[in-house]
């Protein structure tokens, strides 16, 4: 009996261990897709000079990437709902590798935009898979932590990846920056192949593929998507124009240092979120929205340099864990109905996330040109308040702890 009990306990312990190599591989995939989306902003002068276009035209490399993701994430997720997840993820990553390599070698502006759009399409499909993948290979009760590990690639891309890519672009050339991403992507494909376990597809031939309308009717899903739009929109409005704001505050020489402080705070946030998300999803989401709202309100109220520094750190603490929180909330809400609903919810989230990023850049630019930089901070704070209200009023379904019923788990491929 003692030997049997020991074996059972050891087996249970093994099952509770997170699959770190697989999750880190997924996190690196998130890192390269997030980095590639925003990398043109860091090498914009070099791209402008090399391609012979204006800064505004070169900046559209970010827009078309986001558009590729926003326009195709939902239809591609629906069309591939019956395909096994691992081959689909590897296929999407391979297309991303080809498109990013074409970006690095683009002979002209038109080819560059086509390559960026294709990269955005591939990244959108990968993003629609990644959070659900992390959730399904995690032990019961640790799904949120698994998603947090996978989503750590987002703040790492902002705080480390873009500065590193910018440095490469300045020293060697912008094409070298994208080529470096392709090298990492090739390694990630091998890493996923050997480290990530296969899981079953979310639907079978007998199951109907969930539509966007059916998914949004699931309790809590629509509220989560509203928060995605308002939170990401508010963040982008101020983040896209943080350099002009800091110049306005007399901190033009400290832009890099403040963004570094913001990035470090993001990393602290995602670490803390990963440790506690499976028990305190709603509380962490409320805290994130509160910190973001207070930080942007401080930006709007004063340009006192000490306050700006503190607000930047608070903003990072609020924002760092947000992708994980929203992805986890969408997954939890969808899994109450079926894994297929959860995957469709992730596709909707990816679409709305990228649409909000694109719209945030436009709105922020209009406010900056027609009013002043303070208007950007006010708009961001107002959107933060709205997000906070939605989270507060819809916590029962939208930001609740995961349902642990056995039906929500996915069996591995055999």
Short mmCIF file of C-alpha atoms in Angstrom, two decimals:
data_model
loop_
_atom_site.label_atom_id
_atom_site.label_comp_id
_atom_site.label_asym_id
_atom_site.label_seq_id
_atom_site.Cartn_x
_atom_site.Cartn_y
_atom_site.Cartn_z
CA UNK A 1 0.00 0.00 0.00
CA UNK A 2 2.77 2.41 0.89
CA UNK A 3 4.54 1.77 -2.40
CA UNK A 4 1.31 2.24 -4.34
CA UNK A 5 0.55 5.50 -2.52
CA UNK A 6 4.05 6.77 -3.21
CA UNK A 7 3.75 6.00 -6.91
CA UNK A 8 0.41 7.77 -7.14
CA UNK A 9 1.72 10.81 -5.32
CA UNK A 10 4.78 10.99 -7.57
CA UNK A 11 2.58 10.72 -10.65
CA UNK A 12 0.34 13.51 -9.42
CA UNK A 13 3.38 15.67 -8.69
CA UNK A 14 4.69 15.15 -12.20
CA UNK A 15 1.35 16.15 -13.65
CA UNK A 16 1.39 19.39 -11.66
CA UNK A 17 4.74 20.55 -13.09
CA UNK A 18 4.40 23.19 -15.79
CA UNK A 19 5.84 22.18 -19.20
CA UNK A 20 8.47 24.90 -19.15
CA UNK A 21 10.31 24.10 -22.43
CA UNK A 22 7.03 24.09 -24.36
CA UNK A 23 5.74 27.27 -22.72
CA UNK A 24 9.02 29.09 -23.30
CA UNK A 25 8.89 28.07 -26.96
CA UNK A 26 5.37 29.50 -27.22
CA UNK A 27 6.53 32.62 -25.38
CA UNK A 28 9.36 33.11 -27.86
CA UNK A 29 6.85 32.83 -30.71
CA UNK A 30 4.82 35.58 -29.04
CA UNK A 31 8.03 37.61 -28.65
CA UNK A 32 9.01 37.50 -32.33
CA UNK A 33 5.51 38.34 -33.59
CA UNK A 34 5.15 41.21 -31.10
CA UNK A 35 8.63 42.50 -31.86
CA UNK A 36 8.10 42.42 -35.62
CA UNK A 37 4.87 44.37 -35.35
CA UNK A 38 6.50 47.37 -33.66
CA UNK A 39 10.09 47.10 -34.95
CA UNK A 40 9.59 49.57 -37.85
CA UNK A 41 9.00 52.33 -35.30
CA UNK A 42 12.54 51.85 -34.01
CA UNK A 43 14.22 51.79 -37.44
CA UNK A 44 11.97 54.33 -39.17
CA UNK A 45 14.75 56.78 -40.18
CA UNK A 46 16.81 53.99 -41.74
CA UNK A 47 13.79 52.58 -43.62
CA UNK A 48 12.85 56.05 -44.86
CA UNK A 49 16.32 56.72 -46.24
CA UNK A 50 16.77 53.26 -47.78
CA UNK A 51 13.38 53.04 -49.48
CA UNK A 52 13.20 56.68 -50.53
CA UNK A 53 9.82 57.35 -48.95
CA UNK A 54 8.54 59.76 -46.31
CA UNK A 55 8.43 58.92 -42.61
CA UNK A 56 4.64 58.74 -42.81
CA UNK A 57 4.79 56.25 -45.67
CA UNK A 58 7.39 54.11 -43.91
CA UNK A 59 5.26 54.16 -40.79
CA UNK A 60 2.52 52.37 -42.70
CA UNK A 61 4.64 49.22 -42.33
CA UNK A 62 3.17 49.02 -38.83
CA UNK A 63 -0.35 49.75 -40.03
CA UNK A 64 -0.46 47.07 -42.73
CA UNK A 65 0.90 44.46 -40.31
CA UNK A 66 -1.87 45.26 -37.82
CA UNK A 67 -4.40 45.31 -40.67
CA UNK A 68 -3.30 41.86 -41.83
CA UNK A 69 -3.87 40.52 -38.35
CA UNK A 70 -7.14 42.34 -37.71
CA UNK A 71 -8.74 41.46 -41.04
CA UNK A 72 -7.91 37.76 -41.12
CA UNK A 73 -7.61 36.43 -37.55
CA UNK A 74 -11.31 35.58 -37.15
CA UNK A 75 -11.98 34.05 -40.61
CA UNK A 76 -8.73 32.06 -40.50
CA UNK A 77 -9.44 30.78 -37.00
CA UNK A 78 -12.89 29.66 -38.15
CA UNK A 79 -11.55 28.06 -41.32
CA UNK A 80 -8.87 26.13 -39.41
CA UNK A 81 -10.98 25.13 -36.40
CA UNK A 82 -10.83 21.45 -37.34
CA UNK A 83 -7.08 21.31 -37.97
CA UNK A 84 -4.71 19.91 -35.39
CA UNK A 85 -3.08 22.69 -33.43
CA UNK A 86 0.61 21.82 -33.65
CA UNK A 87 0.84 21.49 -37.46
CA UNK A 88 -1.25 24.66 -37.75
CA UNK A 89 1.04 26.58 -35.40
CA UNK A 90 4.13 25.37 -37.24
CA UNK A 91 2.55 26.30 -40.57
CA UNK A 92 1.67 29.80 -39.40
CA UNK A 93 5.18 30.30 -38.00
CA UNK A 94 6.73 29.11 -41.26
CA UNK A 95 4.64 31.58 -43.28
CA UNK A 96 5.70 34.29 -40.82
CA UNK A 97 9.36 33.31 -41.40
CA UNK A 98 8.95 33.60 -45.18
CA UNK A 99 7.13 36.95 -44.95
CA UNK A 100 9.62 38.45 -42.50
CA UNK A 101 12.55 37.30 -44.63
CA UNK A 102 10.88 38.90 -47.64
CA UNK A 103 10.59 42.10 -45.60
CA UNK A 104 14.33 42.08 -44.93
CA UNK A 105 15.08 41.55 -48.62
CA UNK A 106 12.32 43.80 -50.05
CA UNK A 107 13.65 45.62 -53.14
CA UNK A 108 11.06 48.38 -52.88
CA UNK A 109 8.23 49.91 -50.89
CA UNK A 110 5.40 47.95 -52.53
CA UNK A 111 7.02 44.58 -51.83
CA UNK A 112 7.69 45.68 -48.28
CA UNK A 113 4.01 46.42 -47.64
CA UNK A 114 2.92 43.11 -49.18
CA UNK A 115 5.42 41.22 -47.01
CA UNK A 116 4.33 43.07 -43.89
CA UNK A 117 0.66 42.33 -44.57
CA UNK A 118 1.43 38.62 -45.04
CA UNK A 119 3.49 38.59 -41.84
CA UNK A 120 0.54 40.16 -40.00
CA UNK A 121 -1.80 37.47 -41.36
CA UNK A 122 0.49 34.68 -40.17
CA UNK A 123 1.03 36.34 -36.80
CA UNK A 124 -2.72 36.79 -36.32
CA UNK A 125 -3.36 33.09 -36.85
CA UNK A 126 -0.49 32.17 -34.53
CA UNK A 127 -1.78 34.53 -31.84
CA UNK A 128 -5.26 33.01 -32.09
CA UNK A 129 -3.67 29.63 -31.30
CA UNK A 130 -0.96 30.44 -28.77
CA UNK A 131 -2.95 31.38 -25.66
CA UNK A 132 -5.29 28.43 -26.07
CA UNK A 133 -2.32 26.14 -26.64
CA UNK A 134 -0.66 27.28 -23.43
CA UNK A 135 -3.90 26.79 -21.53
CA UNK A 136 -4.42 23.25 -22.80
CA UNK A 137 -0.95 21.91 -22.03
CA UNK A 138 -1.00 23.31 -18.48
CA UNK A 139 -1.87 21.22 -15.41
CA UNK A 140 -5.38 21.83 -14.00
CA UNK A 141 -5.45 25.00 -11.92
CA UNK A 142 -2.35 26.51 -13.57
CA UNK A 143 -3.83 27.59 -16.89
CA UNK A 144 -3.49 31.29 -16.13
CA UNK A 145 0.13 30.94 -15.10
CA UNK A 146 0.86 29.04 -18.32
CA UNK A 147 -0.69 31.83 -20.39
CA UNK A 148 1.32 34.38 -18.41
CA UNK A 149 4.56 32.60 -19.33
CA UNK A 150 3.59 32.47 -23.00
CA UNK A 151 2.45 36.10 -23.03
CA UNK A 152 5.67 37.31 -21.39
CA UNK A 153 6.92 37.77 -24.92
CA UNK A 154 4.87 40.96 -25.29
CA UNK A 155 6.56 43.12 -22.62
CA UNK A 156 9.93 41.56 -23.46
CA UNK A 157 9.46 42.64 -27.07
CA UNK A 158 8.67 46.21 -26.00
CA UNK A 159 11.28 46.58 -23.28
CA UNK A 160 14.18 44.60 -24.78
CA UNK A 161 13.42 43.50 -28.34
CA UNK A 162 12.64 46.86 -29.93
CA UNK A 163 15.65 48.65 -28.37
CA UNK A 164 17.92 45.78 -29.49
CA UNK A 165 16.44 45.82 -32.98
CA UNK A 166 16.82 49.60 -33.11
CA UNK A 167 20.49 49.32 -32.15
CA UNK A 168 21.10 46.73 -34.88
CA UNK A 169 19.28 48.93 -37.38
CA UNK A 170 21.38 51.94 -36.49
CA UNK A 171 24.71 50.09 -36.53
CA UNK A 172 24.21 47.68 -39.46
CA UNK A 173 20.95 48.57 -41.17
CA UNK A 174 17.21 48.03 -40.80
CA UNK A 175 17.30 44.92 -43.00
CA UNK A 176 19.67 43.29 -40.51
CA UNK A 177 17.12 43.82 -37.75
CA UNK A 178 14.45 41.88 -39.65
CA UNK A 179 16.99 39.25 -40.72
CA UNK A 180 17.85 38.69 -37.05
CA UNK A 181 14.16 38.07 -36.34
CA UNK A 182 14.08 35.49 -39.15
CA UNK A 183 17.03 33.65 -37.61
CA UNK A 184 15.23 33.53 -34.25
CA UNK A 185 12.04 32.39 -35.98
CA UNK A 186 13.87 29.50 -37.62
CA UNK A 187 15.12 28.42 -34.20
CA UNK A 188 11.61 28.74 -32.76
CA UNK A 189 10.22 26.42 -35.44
CA UNK A 190 12.70 23.75 -34.37
CA UNK A 191 12.00 24.43 -30.70
CA UNK A 192 8.25 24.02 -31.17
CA UNK A 193 8.76 20.87 -33.23
CA UNK A 194 10.70 19.06 -30.51
CA UNK A 195 9.39 20.62 -27.27
CA UNK A 196 5.69 21.41 -27.70
CA UNK A 197 3.30 18.45 -27.29
CA UNK A 198 0.57 17.90 -29.84
CA UNK A 199 -3.01 18.59 -28.77
CA UNK A 200 -6.29 17.75 -30.41
CA UNK A 201 -8.12 20.23 -32.62
CA UNK A 202 -10.91 22.16 -30.83
CA UNK A 203 -13.67 20.81 -33.07
CA UNK A 204 -14.39 17.56 -34.83
CA UNK A 205 -16.12 16.94 -38.11
CA UNK A 206 -19.36 16.37 -36.23
CA UNK A 207 -19.19 19.63 -34.31
CA UNK A 208 -20.29 22.90 -35.93
CA UNK A 209 -17.65 25.61 -36.00
CA UNK A 210 -18.68 28.46 -33.69
CA UNK A 211 -19.42 31.80 -35.31
CA UNK A 212 -18.41 35.19 -33.99
CA UNK A 213 -22.02 35.92 -33.05
CA UNK A 214 -22.37 32.66 -31.13
CA UNK A 215 -19.12 33.33 -29.28
CA UNK A 216 -20.09 36.88 -28.32
CA UNK A 217 -23.37 35.56 -26.90
CA UNK A 218 -21.50 33.50 -24.32
CA UNK A 219 -21.85 35.28 -20.94
CA UNK A 220 -18.88 37.51 -20.26
CA UNK A 221 -17.24 37.36 -23.68
CA UNK A 222 -18.68 40.63 -25.02
CA UNK A 223 -17.72 42.49 -21.86
CA UNK A 224 -14.16 41.20 -22.12
CA UNK A 225 -13.95 42.36 -25.73
CA UNK A 226 -15.21 45.82 -24.77
CA UNK A 227 -12.39 46.04 -22.22
CA UNK A 228 -9.89 44.85 -24.85
CA UNK A 229 -10.89 47.69 -27.16
CA UNK A 230 -11.01 50.46 -24.55
CA UNK A 231 -7.90 49.40 -22.63
CA UNK A 232 -5.71 48.83 -25.69
CA UNK A 233 -7.04 51.96 -27.38
CA UNK A 234 -6.24 54.07 -24.31
CA UNK A 235 -2.77 52.55 -23.96
CA UNK A 236 -1.90 53.08 -27.63
CA UNK A 237 -3.13 56.68 -27.71
CA UNK A 238 -0.55 57.65 -25.11
CA UNK A 239 2.20 55.08 -25.84
CA UNK A 240 2.44 55.97 -29.53
CA UNK A 241 3.08 59.61 -28.61
CA UNK A 242 4.98 59.25 -25.35
CA UNK A 243 8.08 60.93 -26.82
CA UNK A 244 6.20 64.19 -27.61
CA UNK A 245 4.63 64.07 -24.16
CA UNK A 246 7.98 63.66 -22.46
CA UNK A 247 9.43 66.55 -24.49
CA UNK A 248 6.45 68.62 -23.34
CA UNK A 249 7.31 67.67 -19.76
CA UNK A 250 10.94 68.73 -20.18
CA UNK A 251 12.20 65.15 -20.24
CA UNK A 252 13.36 64.92 -23.85
CA UNK A 253 16.76 63.61 -22.80
CA UNK A 254 15.23 60.96 -20.53
CA UNK A 255 12.92 59.22 -23.02
CA UNK A 256 15.05 56.06 -23.16
CA UNK A 257 15.42 55.91 -19.39
CA UNK A 258 11.72 56.38 -18.74
CA UNK A 259 10.79 53.74 -21.31
CA UNK A 260 13.29 51.40 -19.67
CA UNK A 261 11.65 52.02 -16.28
CA UNK A 262 8.27 51.36 -17.94
CA UNK A 263 9.60 48.10 -19.43
CA UNK A 264 11.04 46.88 -16.14
CA UNK A 265 7.73 47.61 -14.43
CA UNK A 266 5.98 45.62 -17.17
CA UNK A 267 8.21 42.62 -16.44
CA UNK A 268 7.49 42.86 -12.70
CA UNK A 269 3.79 43.05 -13.50
CA UNK A 270 3.74 39.97 -15.68
CA UNK A 271 5.79 38.02 -13.12
CA UNK A 272 3.35 38.90 -10.35
CA UNK A 273 0.35 38.27 -12.59
CA UNK A 274 1.64 34.84 -13.52
CA UNK A 275 1.98 33.85 -9.87
CA UNK A 276 -1.50 34.90 -8.83
CA UNK A 277 -3.76 34.97 -11.89
CA UNK A 278 -5.35 31.56 -11.32
CA UNK A 279 -6.75 32.71 -7.97
CA UNK A 280 -7.23 36.46 -8.39
CA UNK A 281 -8.11 37.14 -12.02
CA UNK A 282 -10.77 39.75 -11.29
CA UNK A 283 -8.76 41.53 -8.59
CA UNK A 284 -5.65 41.72 -10.76
CA UNK A 285 -7.66 43.05 -13.71
CA UNK A 286 -9.23 45.74 -11.54
CA UNK A 287 -5.80 46.68 -10.19
CA UNK A 288 -4.31 46.89 -13.69
CA UNK A 289 -7.09 49.18 -14.93
CA UNK A 290 -6.83 51.33 -11.79
CA UNK A 291 -3.05 51.79 -12.12
CA UNK A 292 -3.36 52.66 -15.81
CA UNK A 293 -6.13 55.16 -15.14
CA UNK A 294 -4.24 56.84 -12.29
CA UNK A 295 -1.04 57.01 -14.36
CA UNK A 296 -2.66 58.59 -17.40
CA UNK A 297 -4.67 60.95 -15.22
CA UNK A 298 -1.39 62.07 -13.65
CA UNK A 299 0.06 62.66 -17.13
CA UNK A 300 -2.97 64.83 -17.90
CA UNK A 301 -2.90 66.75 -14.63
CA UNK A 302 0.75 67.72 -14.37
CA UNK A 303 4.13 67.63 -16.06
CA UNK A 304 6.06 67.65 -12.78
CA UNK A 305 9.01 65.42 -13.57
CA UNK A 306 8.90 63.38 -10.36
CA UNK A 307 5.21 62.65 -10.94
CA UNK A 308 5.86 61.66 -14.56
CA UNK A 309 8.49 59.14 -13.49
CA UNK A 310 6.20 57.61 -10.87
CA UNK A 311 3.29 57.55 -13.31
CA UNK A 312 5.41 55.78 -15.94
CA UNK A 313 6.27 53.04 -13.47
CA UNK A 314 2.62 52.73 -12.36
CA UNK A 315 1.60 52.52 -16.02
CA UNK A 316 4.06 49.67 -16.58
CA UNK A 317 2.80 47.83 -13.51
CA UNK A 318 -0.76 48.17 -14.80
CA UNK A 319 -0.04 47.33 -18.42
CA UNK A 320 2.50 44.48 -18.19
CA UNK A 321 0.05 41.80 -17.09
CA UNK A 322 -2.88 43.08 -19.14
CA UNK A 323 -2.38 40.87 -22.23
CA UNK A 324 -2.26 37.81 -19.97
CA UNK A 325 -5.28 38.92 -17.96
CA UNK A 326 -7.46 39.56 -21.01
CA UNK A 327 -6.35 36.42 -22.85
CA UNK A 328 -7.00 34.35 -19.74
CA UNK A 329 -10.40 35.93 -19.12
CA UNK A 330 -11.45 35.25 -22.73
CA UNK A 331 -10.25 31.66 -22.48
CA UNK A 332 -12.03 31.03 -19.20
CA UNK A 333 -15.30 32.49 -20.47
CA UNK A 334 -15.17 30.51 -23.70
CA UNK A 335 -14.19 27.23 -22.05
CA UNK A 336 -17.43 27.26 -20.08
CA UNK A 337 -19.08 26.33 -23.37
CA UNK A 338 -16.38 24.50 -25.36
CA UNK A 339 -12.72 24.63 -26.41
CA UNK A 340 -13.85 25.72 -29.88
CA UNK A 341 -15.67 28.72 -28.41
CA UNK A 342 -12.54 29.57 -26.41
CA UNK A 343 -10.40 29.53 -29.55
CA UNK A 344 -12.88 31.70 -31.44
CA UNK A 345 -12.87 34.13 -28.52
CA UNK A 346 -9.07 34.34 -28.77
CA UNK A 347 -9.35 35.09 -32.49
CA UNK A 348 -11.85 37.88 -31.81
CA UNK A 349 -9.53 39.27 -29.12
CA UNK A 350 -6.54 39.30 -31.52
CA UNK A 351 -8.63 41.10 -34.14
CA UNK A 352 -9.93 43.74 -31.77
CA UNK A 353 -6.51 44.18 -30.14
CA UNK A 354 -4.84 45.02 -33.43
CA UNK A 355 -7.74 47.17 -34.61
CA UNK A 356 -7.53 49.15 -31.36
CA UNK A 357 -3.77 49.58 -31.82
CA UNK A 358 -4.23 50.92 -35.33
CA UNK A 359 -7.09 53.21 -34.28
CA UNK A 360 -5.19 54.41 -31.23
CA UNK A 361 -2.34 55.66 -33.38
CA UNK A 362 -4.77 57.56 -35.61
CA UNK A 363 -6.79 59.09 -32.76
CA UNK A 364 -3.68 60.01 -30.80
CA UNK A 365 -2.19 61.73 -33.84
CA UNK A 366 -5.36 63.72 -34.50
CA UNK A 367 -5.58 64.85 -30.88
CA UNK A 368 -1.91 65.83 -30.88
CA UNK A 369 -2.19 67.87 -34.07
CA UNK A 370 -5.58 69.50 -33.49
CA UNK A 371 -5.54 69.99 -29.71
CA UNK A 372 -2.34 69.24 -27.77
CA UNK A 373 -0.47 66.36 -26.18
CA UNK A 374 -2.42 66.74 -22.95
CA UNK A 375 -5.56 65.74 -24.87
CA UNK A 376 -3.95 62.36 -25.56
CA UNK A 377 -3.43 61.78 -21.85
CA UNK A 378 -6.99 62.88 -21.04
CA UNK A 379 -8.42 60.53 -23.68
CA UNK A 380 -6.33 57.64 -22.35
CA UNK A 381 -7.47 58.31 -18.79
CA UNK A 382 -11.13 58.50 -19.87
CA UNK A 383 -10.83 55.15 -21.63
CA UNK A 384 -9.18 53.75 -18.51
CA UNK A 385 -12.14 54.87 -16.41
CA UNK A 386 -14.55 53.22 -18.85
CA UNK A 387 -12.55 49.98 -18.77
CA UNK A 388 -12.58 50.05 -14.99
CA UNK A 389 -16.36 50.47 -14.92
CA UNK A 390 -16.94 47.55 -17.29
CA UNK A 391 -14.64 45.28 -15.27
CA UNK A 392 -16.37 46.29 -12.03
CA UNK A 393 -19.89 45.74 -13.34
CA UNK A 394 -19.31 42.47 -15.23
CA UNK A 395 -16.96 40.54 -12.97
CA UNK A 396 -19.35 37.64 -12.35
CA UNK A 397 -19.05 36.20 -15.86
CA UNK A 398 -16.32 38.16 -17.58
CA UNK A 399 -13.45 37.99 -15.08
CA UNK A 400 -14.28 34.99 -12.94
CA UNK A 401 -11.99 32.17 -11.90
CA UNK A 402 -11.84 29.29 -14.37
CA UNK A 403 -14.49 26.59 -14.24
CA UNK A 404 -12.72 23.36 -13.28
CA UNK A 405 -15.24 20.92 -14.70
CA UNK A 406 -13.52 18.02 -16.49
CA UNK A 407 -15.34 18.78 -19.75
CA UNK A 408 -13.18 21.87 -20.21
CA UNK A 409 -9.95 19.92 -20.68
CA UNK A 410 -8.44 18.86 -23.97
CA UNK A 411 -6.99 15.44 -24.64
CA UNK A 412 -3.62 15.17 -26.37
CA UNK A 413 -3.29 13.87 -29.88
CA UNK A 414 -2.57 10.20 -30.16
#
